[in-house]
Short mmCIF file of C-alpha atoms in Angstrom, two decimals:
data_model
loop_
_atom_site.label_atom_id
_atom_site.label_comp_id
_atom_site.label_asym_id
_atom_site.label_seq_id
_atom_site.Cartn_x
_atom_site.Cartn_y
_atom_site.Cartn_z
CA MET A 2 160.61 68.49 43.80
CA LYS A 3 161.18 72.01 42.47
CA ARG A 4 158.37 74.46 42.79
CA SER A 5 157.57 77.18 40.31
CA PHE A 6 158.50 80.73 41.32
CA ARG A 7 155.37 82.06 39.64
CA PRO A 8 153.05 81.66 42.68
CA LEU A 9 155.63 83.27 44.97
CA PHE A 10 156.06 86.11 42.47
CA SER A 11 152.28 86.58 42.44
CA ILE A 12 152.25 86.79 46.19
CA LEU A 13 155.01 89.37 46.23
CA LEU A 14 153.18 91.35 43.57
CA LEU A 15 150.02 91.34 45.68
CA ALA A 16 152.06 92.47 48.65
CA VAL A 17 153.44 95.39 46.65
CA VAL A 18 149.91 96.36 45.60
CA ALA A 19 148.74 96.17 49.21
CA VAL A 20 151.61 98.32 50.47
CA THR A 21 150.97 100.84 47.70
CA LEU A 22 147.30 100.94 48.61
CA SER A 23 148.13 101.44 52.26
CA PHE A 24 150.33 104.44 51.47
CA GLN A 25 147.56 105.90 49.33
CA ILE A 26 145.14 105.52 52.22
CA VAL A 27 147.66 107.06 54.60
CA HIS A 28 148.08 110.02 52.31
CA HIS A 29 144.33 110.36 51.87
CA ALA A 30 143.69 110.09 55.62
CA GLY A 31 146.09 112.90 56.38
CA GLY A 32 149.23 111.13 57.48
CA SER A 33 148.05 108.51 59.96
CA PHE A 34 149.79 105.12 59.78
CA PHE A 35 149.75 101.72 61.43
CA SER A 36 152.08 100.96 64.30
CA SER A 37 152.19 97.21 63.51
CA PHE A 38 150.63 94.24 61.73
CA ASP A 39 150.03 90.87 63.35
CA LEU A 40 148.72 88.72 60.53
CA GLY A 41 145.92 86.29 61.35
CA ASN A 42 145.81 87.54 64.91
CA LYS A 43 145.37 91.08 66.22
CA ILE A 44 145.71 94.21 64.12
CA PHE A 45 145.53 97.60 65.71
CA VAL A 46 145.65 101.12 64.44
CA GLN A 47 147.78 103.85 65.98
CA GLN A 48 147.07 107.48 65.12
CA GLN A 49 149.43 110.41 65.06
CA PRO A 50 148.39 113.03 67.66
CA GLU A 51 146.37 115.88 66.19
CA PRO A 52 145.27 119.22 67.61
CA ARG A 53 141.98 118.96 69.46
CA PRO A 54 139.24 120.48 67.29
CA LEU A 55 136.86 123.17 68.39
CA PHE A 56 133.54 121.63 69.37
CA ASN A 57 130.22 123.24 68.57
CA PRO A 58 129.27 124.88 71.89
CA ILE A 59 125.55 124.79 71.11
CA LEU A 60 125.64 121.06 70.42
CA LEU A 61 127.68 120.50 73.59
CA LYS A 62 125.06 122.36 75.59
CA TYR A 63 122.16 120.40 74.08
CA ALA A 64 123.98 117.11 74.50
CA ALA A 65 124.38 117.81 78.22
CA ILE A 66 120.61 118.16 78.71
CA ASP A 67 118.86 114.98 79.82
CA LEU A 68 115.23 115.34 78.77
CA ALA A 69 114.18 112.39 80.93
CA GLU A 70 115.90 113.63 84.11
CA GLU A 71 112.86 115.07 85.90
CA GLY A 72 110.71 112.05 85.19
CA LEU A 73 113.51 109.75 86.36
CA LYS A 74 113.89 111.61 89.65
CA LYS A 75 110.15 111.32 90.31
CA GLU A 76 110.18 107.61 89.52
CA ILE A 77 113.12 107.01 91.88
CA GLU A 78 111.38 108.89 94.70
CA GLN A 79 108.27 106.73 94.25
CA LEU A 80 110.28 103.51 94.31
CA LEU A 81 112.19 104.53 97.42
CA GLU A 82 108.82 105.09 99.12
CA ALA A 83 107.65 101.61 98.01
CA ASN A 84 105.12 103.20 95.67
CA PHE A 85 104.93 100.77 92.76
CA ALA A 86 101.70 102.18 91.32
CA SER A 87 103.47 103.36 88.16
CA GLN A 88 105.04 99.92 87.73
CA ARG A 89 101.84 97.89 87.55
CA GLY A 90 102.21 94.94 85.26
CA HIS A 91 105.97 94.90 85.73
CA ARG A 92 106.79 91.21 86.13
CA THR A 93 109.47 91.75 88.75
CA VAL A 94 107.09 93.78 90.91
CA ASP A 95 104.55 90.97 90.67
CA THR A 96 107.26 88.48 91.67
CA TRP A 97 108.30 90.76 94.52
CA HIS A 98 104.80 90.82 95.97
CA ARG A 99 104.22 87.10 95.42
CA PHE A 100 107.32 85.93 97.25
CA HIS A 101 107.45 88.55 99.98
CA ARG A 102 103.96 88.92 101.40
CA ASP A 103 103.48 90.22 104.91
CA ILE A 104 102.41 87.58 107.46
CA ARG A 105 99.41 88.33 109.69
CA THR A 106 99.51 86.76 113.15
CA ARG A 107 98.52 87.47 116.75
CA SER A 108 100.68 88.67 119.59
CA SER A 109 100.78 87.00 123.03
CA SER A 110 98.10 89.45 124.18
CA GLY A 111 95.81 88.40 121.32
CA LEU A 112 96.24 91.57 119.23
CA SER A 113 96.46 91.18 115.44
CA VAL A 114 99.90 92.18 114.13
CA THR A 115 101.68 92.12 110.79
CA VAL A 116 105.13 90.57 110.62
CA ARG A 117 107.36 91.22 107.65
CA SER A 118 109.61 88.27 106.73
CA PRO A 119 113.36 88.74 107.45
CA LEU A 120 114.16 87.88 103.81
CA PHE A 121 111.84 90.58 102.55
CA SER A 122 113.32 93.12 104.97
CA ARG A 123 116.85 92.31 103.83
CA TYR A 124 115.96 92.52 100.14
CA TRP A 125 114.03 95.74 100.66
CA LEU A 126 116.93 97.37 102.49
CA ASP A 127 119.34 96.22 99.74
CA PHE A 128 117.02 97.59 97.07
CA ARG A 129 116.73 100.99 98.73
CA ARG A 130 120.47 101.19 99.43
CA ASN A 131 121.50 100.31 95.86
CA LEU A 132 118.93 102.54 94.19
CA ASN A 133 119.65 105.45 96.51
CA GLU A 134 123.41 105.20 95.95
CA TRP A 135 122.94 104.92 92.18
CA ALA A 136 120.72 108.01 92.14
CA ARG A 137 123.13 109.95 94.35
CA LYS A 138 126.10 109.24 92.06
CA LYS A 139 124.19 110.05 88.86
CA LYS A 140 126.15 113.10 87.77
CA PHE A 141 128.54 113.97 84.96
CA GLN A 142 132.22 113.33 85.59
CA ALA A 143 134.53 113.61 82.58
CA ASP A 144 137.42 111.65 84.10
CA ILE A 145 135.32 108.61 85.11
CA MET A 146 137.13 106.63 82.38
CA ASN A 147 140.23 106.56 84.58
CA GLU A 148 138.25 104.81 87.35
CA LEU A 149 137.04 101.85 85.28
CA ILE A 150 140.04 99.73 86.29
CA ARG A 151 138.95 100.03 89.93
CA LEU A 152 135.23 99.81 89.27
CA VAL A 153 135.21 96.91 86.80
CA LYS A 154 138.56 95.17 86.36
CA HIS A 155 139.42 94.80 90.05
CA PRO A 156 136.12 93.06 90.98
CA ILE A 157 136.41 90.73 87.98
CA ASP A 158 140.02 89.88 88.86
CA ARG A 159 139.05 89.13 92.47
CA GLN A 160 136.23 86.90 91.27
CA ASN A 161 138.80 84.96 89.22
CA GLY A 162 141.07 84.56 92.23
CA LEU A 163 143.57 87.18 91.07
CA MET A 164 144.98 90.20 92.82
CA GLY A 165 143.44 93.37 91.44
CA SER A 166 146.16 94.76 89.17
CA ASP A 167 146.10 98.31 87.88
CA ASN A 168 147.52 97.06 84.58
CA LYS A 169 145.00 96.95 81.76
CA TYR A 170 144.16 93.83 79.79
CA GLN A 171 146.57 93.52 76.88
CA SER A 172 143.91 93.16 74.18
CA CYS A 173 140.11 93.09 74.11
CA ALA A 174 137.61 92.14 71.42
CA VAL A 175 134.13 93.64 71.66
CA VAL A 176 131.83 91.41 69.62
CA GLY A 177 128.66 93.08 68.37
CA ASN A 178 125.57 91.23 67.23
CA SER A 179 125.19 92.57 63.70
CA GLY A 180 124.10 90.20 60.95
CA ILE A 181 127.19 91.20 58.95
CA LEU A 182 129.12 88.68 61.08
CA LEU A 183 127.43 85.87 59.14
CA LYS A 184 129.58 86.88 56.15
CA SER A 185 132.82 86.86 58.13
CA ASN A 186 135.31 84.29 59.34
CA TYR A 187 136.78 85.99 62.40
CA GLY A 188 136.12 83.38 65.09
CA ALA A 189 139.78 82.47 65.61
CA VAL A 190 140.87 86.13 65.49
CA ILE A 191 138.28 87.08 68.12
CA ASP A 192 139.30 84.23 70.42
CA SER A 193 142.98 85.21 70.17
CA HIS A 194 142.35 88.34 72.28
CA GLU A 195 143.02 88.18 76.00
CA ILE A 196 139.49 89.36 76.81
CA VAL A 197 136.37 88.81 74.71
CA ILE A 198 133.30 90.90 75.56
CA ARG A 199 129.91 89.78 74.24
CA LEU A 200 126.59 91.59 74.23
CA ASN A 201 123.14 90.81 75.59
CA ASN A 202 123.56 87.04 75.80
CA ALA A 203 123.89 86.64 72.03
CA ARG A 204 124.01 82.99 71.02
CA ILE A 205 127.39 81.63 69.90
CA GLU A 206 126.56 77.94 69.48
CA LYS A 207 126.79 77.00 65.77
CA PHE A 208 128.25 80.45 65.00
CA GLU A 209 131.74 79.84 66.40
CA GLN A 210 133.51 80.16 63.05
CA MET A 211 132.09 83.66 62.58
CA VAL A 212 131.96 84.98 66.17
CA GLY A 213 134.35 82.77 68.16
CA SER A 214 133.64 80.68 71.22
CA LYS A 215 135.53 82.47 74.01
CA THR A 216 133.76 84.80 76.45
CA ASN A 217 135.39 86.60 79.37
CA VAL A 218 132.79 89.29 80.07
CA SER A 219 129.08 89.30 79.32
CA PHE A 220 127.84 92.87 78.89
CA ILE A 221 124.06 93.26 79.11
CA ASN A 222 121.41 95.89 79.67
CA SER A 223 119.02 95.49 82.58
CA ASN A 224 116.17 94.53 80.22
CA ILE A 225 118.06 91.27 79.62
CA LEU A 226 118.36 90.60 83.35
CA HIS A 227 114.66 91.38 83.68
CA LEU A 228 113.92 88.59 81.20
CA CYS A 229 116.18 86.26 83.17
CA ALA A 230 114.37 87.17 86.40
CA ARG A 231 111.18 85.61 85.04
CA ARG A 232 112.81 82.21 85.46
CA GLU A 233 112.58 80.40 88.77
CA THR A 234 116.37 80.25 89.19
CA CYS A 235 117.01 83.62 87.54
CA PHE A 236 119.52 81.88 85.26
CA CYS A 237 121.34 84.37 83.00
CA HIS A 238 124.58 82.58 82.08
CA PRO A 239 124.64 81.34 78.46
CA TYR A 240 128.45 81.57 78.47
CA GLY A 241 128.94 79.70 81.75
CA VAL A 242 128.09 80.32 85.38
CA ASN A 243 131.53 81.78 86.13
CA VAL A 244 131.53 84.42 83.38
CA PRO A 245 131.07 87.85 85.03
CA LEU A 246 128.18 90.06 83.96
CA VAL A 247 128.44 93.83 83.60
CA MET A 248 125.09 95.57 83.30
CA TYR A 249 123.78 99.08 82.86
CA ILE A 250 120.42 100.10 84.28
CA CYS A 251 117.69 100.96 81.77
CA GLN A 252 114.95 101.51 84.36
CA PRO A 253 115.37 102.11 88.11
CA VAL A 254 112.82 99.40 88.92
CA HIS A 255 115.28 96.88 87.46
CA PHE A 256 117.20 97.11 90.72
CA LEU A 257 114.55 94.67 91.94
CA ASP A 258 115.81 92.21 89.33
CA TYR A 259 119.37 92.88 90.43
CA ILE A 260 118.59 92.18 94.10
CA ILE A 261 116.65 89.00 93.34
CA CYS A 262 119.11 87.63 90.76
CA ASN A 263 122.38 88.64 92.39
CA ALA A 264 121.73 86.23 95.27
CA SER A 265 121.76 83.27 92.85
CA HIS A 266 124.79 84.31 90.76
CA ASN A 267 128.16 82.69 91.31
CA ALA A 268 129.98 85.13 89.06
CA SER A 269 130.23 88.88 89.54
CA LEU A 270 127.16 90.88 88.58
CA LEU A 271 128.37 94.47 88.29
CA ILE A 272 126.27 97.54 87.62
CA THR A 273 127.96 100.26 85.60
CA ASP A 274 128.65 103.47 87.47
CA PRO A 275 125.95 106.07 86.65
CA ARG A 276 128.67 108.65 86.03
CA PHE A 277 129.96 106.37 83.28
CA ASP A 278 126.41 106.03 81.94
CA MET A 279 126.07 109.81 81.75
CA LEU A 280 129.36 110.18 79.87
CA CYS A 281 128.23 107.61 77.28
CA SER A 282 124.87 109.32 76.98
CA ARG A 283 126.39 112.74 76.30
CA ILE A 284 128.83 111.43 73.70
CA VAL A 285 126.14 109.59 71.72
CA LYS A 286 123.73 112.51 71.91
CA TYR A 287 126.42 114.91 70.66
CA TYR A 288 127.12 112.69 67.64
CA SER A 289 123.40 112.34 66.97
CA LEU A 290 122.83 116.10 67.16
CA LYS A 291 125.87 116.75 64.97
CA ARG A 292 124.64 114.34 62.31
CA PHE A 293 121.11 115.75 62.48
CA VAL A 294 122.22 119.36 62.03
CA GLU A 295 125.33 119.10 59.83
CA GLU A 296 124.65 116.05 57.65
CA LEU A 297 120.85 115.96 57.44
CA GLU A 298 120.69 119.80 57.62
CA LYS A 299 117.65 119.82 59.88
CA PRO A 300 116.80 122.36 62.63
CA LEU A 301 118.17 121.53 66.05
CA GLU A 302 114.74 122.07 67.59
CA GLU A 303 113.34 119.09 65.66
CA TRP A 304 115.89 116.58 66.97
CA ALA A 305 113.90 115.55 70.07
CA SER A 306 110.73 114.74 68.16
CA ALA A 307 112.69 112.89 65.46
CA HIS A 308 114.51 110.73 68.02
CA ASP A 309 111.91 110.47 70.79
CA GLY A 310 114.17 112.55 73.01
CA PHE A 311 112.80 111.24 76.32
CA MET A 312 113.61 107.65 75.31
CA PHE A 313 116.82 108.30 73.33
CA HIS A 314 119.66 106.14 74.58
CA TYR A 315 123.04 104.69 73.67
CA SER A 316 123.16 101.06 72.59
CA SER A 317 124.63 98.24 74.67
CA GLY A 318 127.39 97.90 72.08
CA MET A 319 128.45 101.52 72.40
CA GLN A 320 128.81 101.31 76.17
CA ALA A 321 130.65 97.98 75.92
CA VAL A 322 133.16 99.66 73.58
CA MET A 323 133.55 102.52 76.06
CA LEU A 324 134.13 99.99 78.84
CA ALA A 325 136.85 98.28 76.78
CA LEU A 326 138.58 101.63 76.19
CA GLY A 327 138.90 102.00 79.96
CA VAL A 328 140.23 98.53 80.84
CA CYS A 329 142.18 97.43 77.73
CA ASP A 330 145.49 98.45 76.13
CA LYS A 331 144.20 97.61 72.63
CA VAL A 332 140.61 97.25 71.44
CA SER A 333 139.19 95.44 68.40
CA ILE A 334 135.54 95.99 67.42
CA PHE A 335 133.78 93.20 65.51
CA GLY A 336 130.22 92.95 64.21
CA PHE A 337 129.25 96.63 64.39
CA GLY A 338 127.60 97.89 61.23
CA LYS A 339 124.79 96.95 58.92
CA SER A 340 123.96 95.91 55.40
CA ALA A 341 120.72 95.94 53.45
CA SER A 342 121.16 92.22 52.86
CA ALA A 343 122.01 91.35 56.48
CA LYS A 344 119.80 90.76 59.50
CA HIS A 345 119.91 93.22 62.37
CA HIS A 346 121.22 90.48 64.67
CA TYR A 347 123.18 87.48 63.43
CA HIS A 348 121.46 85.13 65.88
CA THR A 349 117.84 86.30 65.48
CA ASN A 350 115.43 87.11 62.66
CA GLN A 351 115.10 90.73 63.72
CA LYS A 352 115.64 93.16 60.84
CA ALA A 353 114.30 96.45 62.18
CA GLU A 354 116.46 98.76 64.29
CA LEU A 355 115.34 100.15 67.64
CA GLY A 356 114.09 103.72 67.31
CA LEU A 357 115.59 104.86 70.62
CA HIS A 358 119.14 104.39 69.23
CA ASP A 359 120.92 106.42 66.56
CA TYR A 360 123.19 103.76 65.08
CA GLU A 361 124.52 106.04 62.35
CA ALA A 362 125.73 108.48 65.00
CA GLU A 363 127.38 105.64 66.91
CA TYR A 364 129.15 104.44 63.73
CA ALA A 365 130.59 107.94 63.34
CA PHE A 366 131.86 107.71 66.91
CA TYR A 367 133.56 104.35 66.21
CA HIS A 368 135.29 105.75 63.15
CA ASP A 369 136.58 108.68 65.18
CA LEU A 370 137.98 106.20 67.70
CA VAL A 371 140.07 104.76 64.87
CA GLU A 372 140.85 107.80 62.76
CA ASN A 373 140.39 110.97 64.81
CA GLN A 374 140.22 110.48 68.57
CA GLN A 375 140.67 114.19 69.16
CA ALA A 376 137.22 114.79 67.67
CA ILE A 377 135.45 112.97 70.54
CA PRO A 378 133.88 115.35 73.09
CA PHE A 379 133.36 115.13 76.87
CA ILE A 380 136.15 112.63 77.63
CA SER A 381 138.74 114.15 79.95
CA ASP A 382 142.17 114.98 78.50
CA LYS A 383 143.62 113.02 81.44
CA PHE A 384 142.40 109.81 79.81
CA LYS A 385 144.41 108.34 76.94
CA ILE A 386 142.23 106.47 74.45
CA PRO A 387 143.98 103.23 73.42
CA PRO A 388 144.53 102.11 69.80
CA VAL A 389 141.33 100.81 68.23
CA ALA A 390 140.66 98.62 65.19
CA LEU A 391 137.22 98.61 63.61
CA ILE A 392 136.42 95.42 61.71
CA PHE A 393 133.56 96.73 59.59
CA LEU A 394 133.48 94.84 56.30
CA PHE A 395 129.95 94.56 55.03
CA GLY A 396 128.34 97.71 56.33
CA LYS A 397 127.55 100.91 54.50
CA LYS A 398 131.13 102.06 54.61
CA LEU A 399 134.34 100.04 54.29
CA ASP A 400 136.93 101.20 56.78
CA PRO A 401 140.05 102.04 54.71
CA HIS A 402 142.41 100.61 57.31
CA VAL A 403 140.54 97.32 57.30
CA ALA A 404 140.76 97.18 53.50
CA VAL A 405 144.55 96.93 53.77
CA ILE A 406 144.30 94.53 56.71
CA CYS A 407 142.09 92.19 54.68
CA ILE A 408 144.48 92.17 51.72
CA PHE A 409 147.38 91.18 53.95
CA GLN A 410 145.27 88.49 55.62
CA VAL A 411 144.25 87.02 52.26
CA ILE A 412 147.85 86.97 51.04
CA TYR A 413 149.06 85.36 54.26
CA GLN A 414 146.38 82.66 54.33
CA TYR A 415 146.78 81.90 50.61
CA TYR A 416 150.52 81.43 50.99
CA MET A 417 150.34 79.43 54.24
CA PHE A 418 147.76 76.93 53.05
CA ARG A 419 148.87 76.49 49.43
CA TYR A 420 152.64 76.78 49.37
CA VAL A 421 153.93 75.75 52.76
CA ASP A 422 154.73 72.07 53.50
CA TRP A 423 153.30 70.91 56.85
#
């Protein structure tokens, strides 16, 4: 049976419009263009190299100052001396004391002695060793990005029975938890990546069509592990017991959770290197300061009070993206962004944002990853940032590259499902 050429003509016309739009965006963006399209699968953006801009030296200096550093050092010293007075009410400390009490007995001569259980002694030594090493390594190192293959990928590969290869993963999807994902249909696209990284144990059951079902790495903050440690078995594996966990430390006392929980975990439980933490912290603080001074036009001296400077921190999503940059050849970012009509998290009823994060500053960072990587400070020139695609449809700003991507996807799906015989 003959088919009309009108639908095919319409498709070609839409394609012409899409190509025209893409060239307009390229011209508007200053000459950047896409290296390739992979319809219905992975779409990545490749930028032309640009001269590295001059960074604001004052903002760089302020971004390098950690307002919480002195308090953190004091807290670590107290913990290493087994002084938990400042941690009263901390559930893990209560668990620690409950399960590892000293045993009073009498020696052969009848004298009263206190015997510490071997399990407690082992855990205590592990706690001190891990915390002390973490504190010792907590310094800024710009080229730490080049060590993430060794620090993260190699242990995960060994856990999976593979030889630790220095080759990066071919493609990675970092799936955020924004409520904007409820208006998407990217599940299959997300799952098509070699590695899928999810955040803070976000639920995927009944959301597979929007967020996918595949998980290769679970990235959490230590507050999540702390919640898991309340359980008798310390279970923290919503994606399966063999899915490795990568975690950054929010509070030094959470090393207690790590020691207690790590013994019950089959999969790798890796703590991010503190040098990597410091790099992420400086980048986010720079973008926050820059936005505060240049966009909001407020005095630099007021930034700390406006952002609770002692508590200010990067989000789990930001550090997961940074991790993907270090271990993946191509990175896609899904579910980062917000909308007035969308929940803060797709899987919860939370609407308010956390005050200790500057999400607007982090969004600016993500856009620079796509459009202007040279504008990102603190990362060593020895590290080559891979191509990044930002899937950011229903937030405040529509990424121009994604606009073209979506048009091509719509054309492709319309043609495949309506005009192709199966």
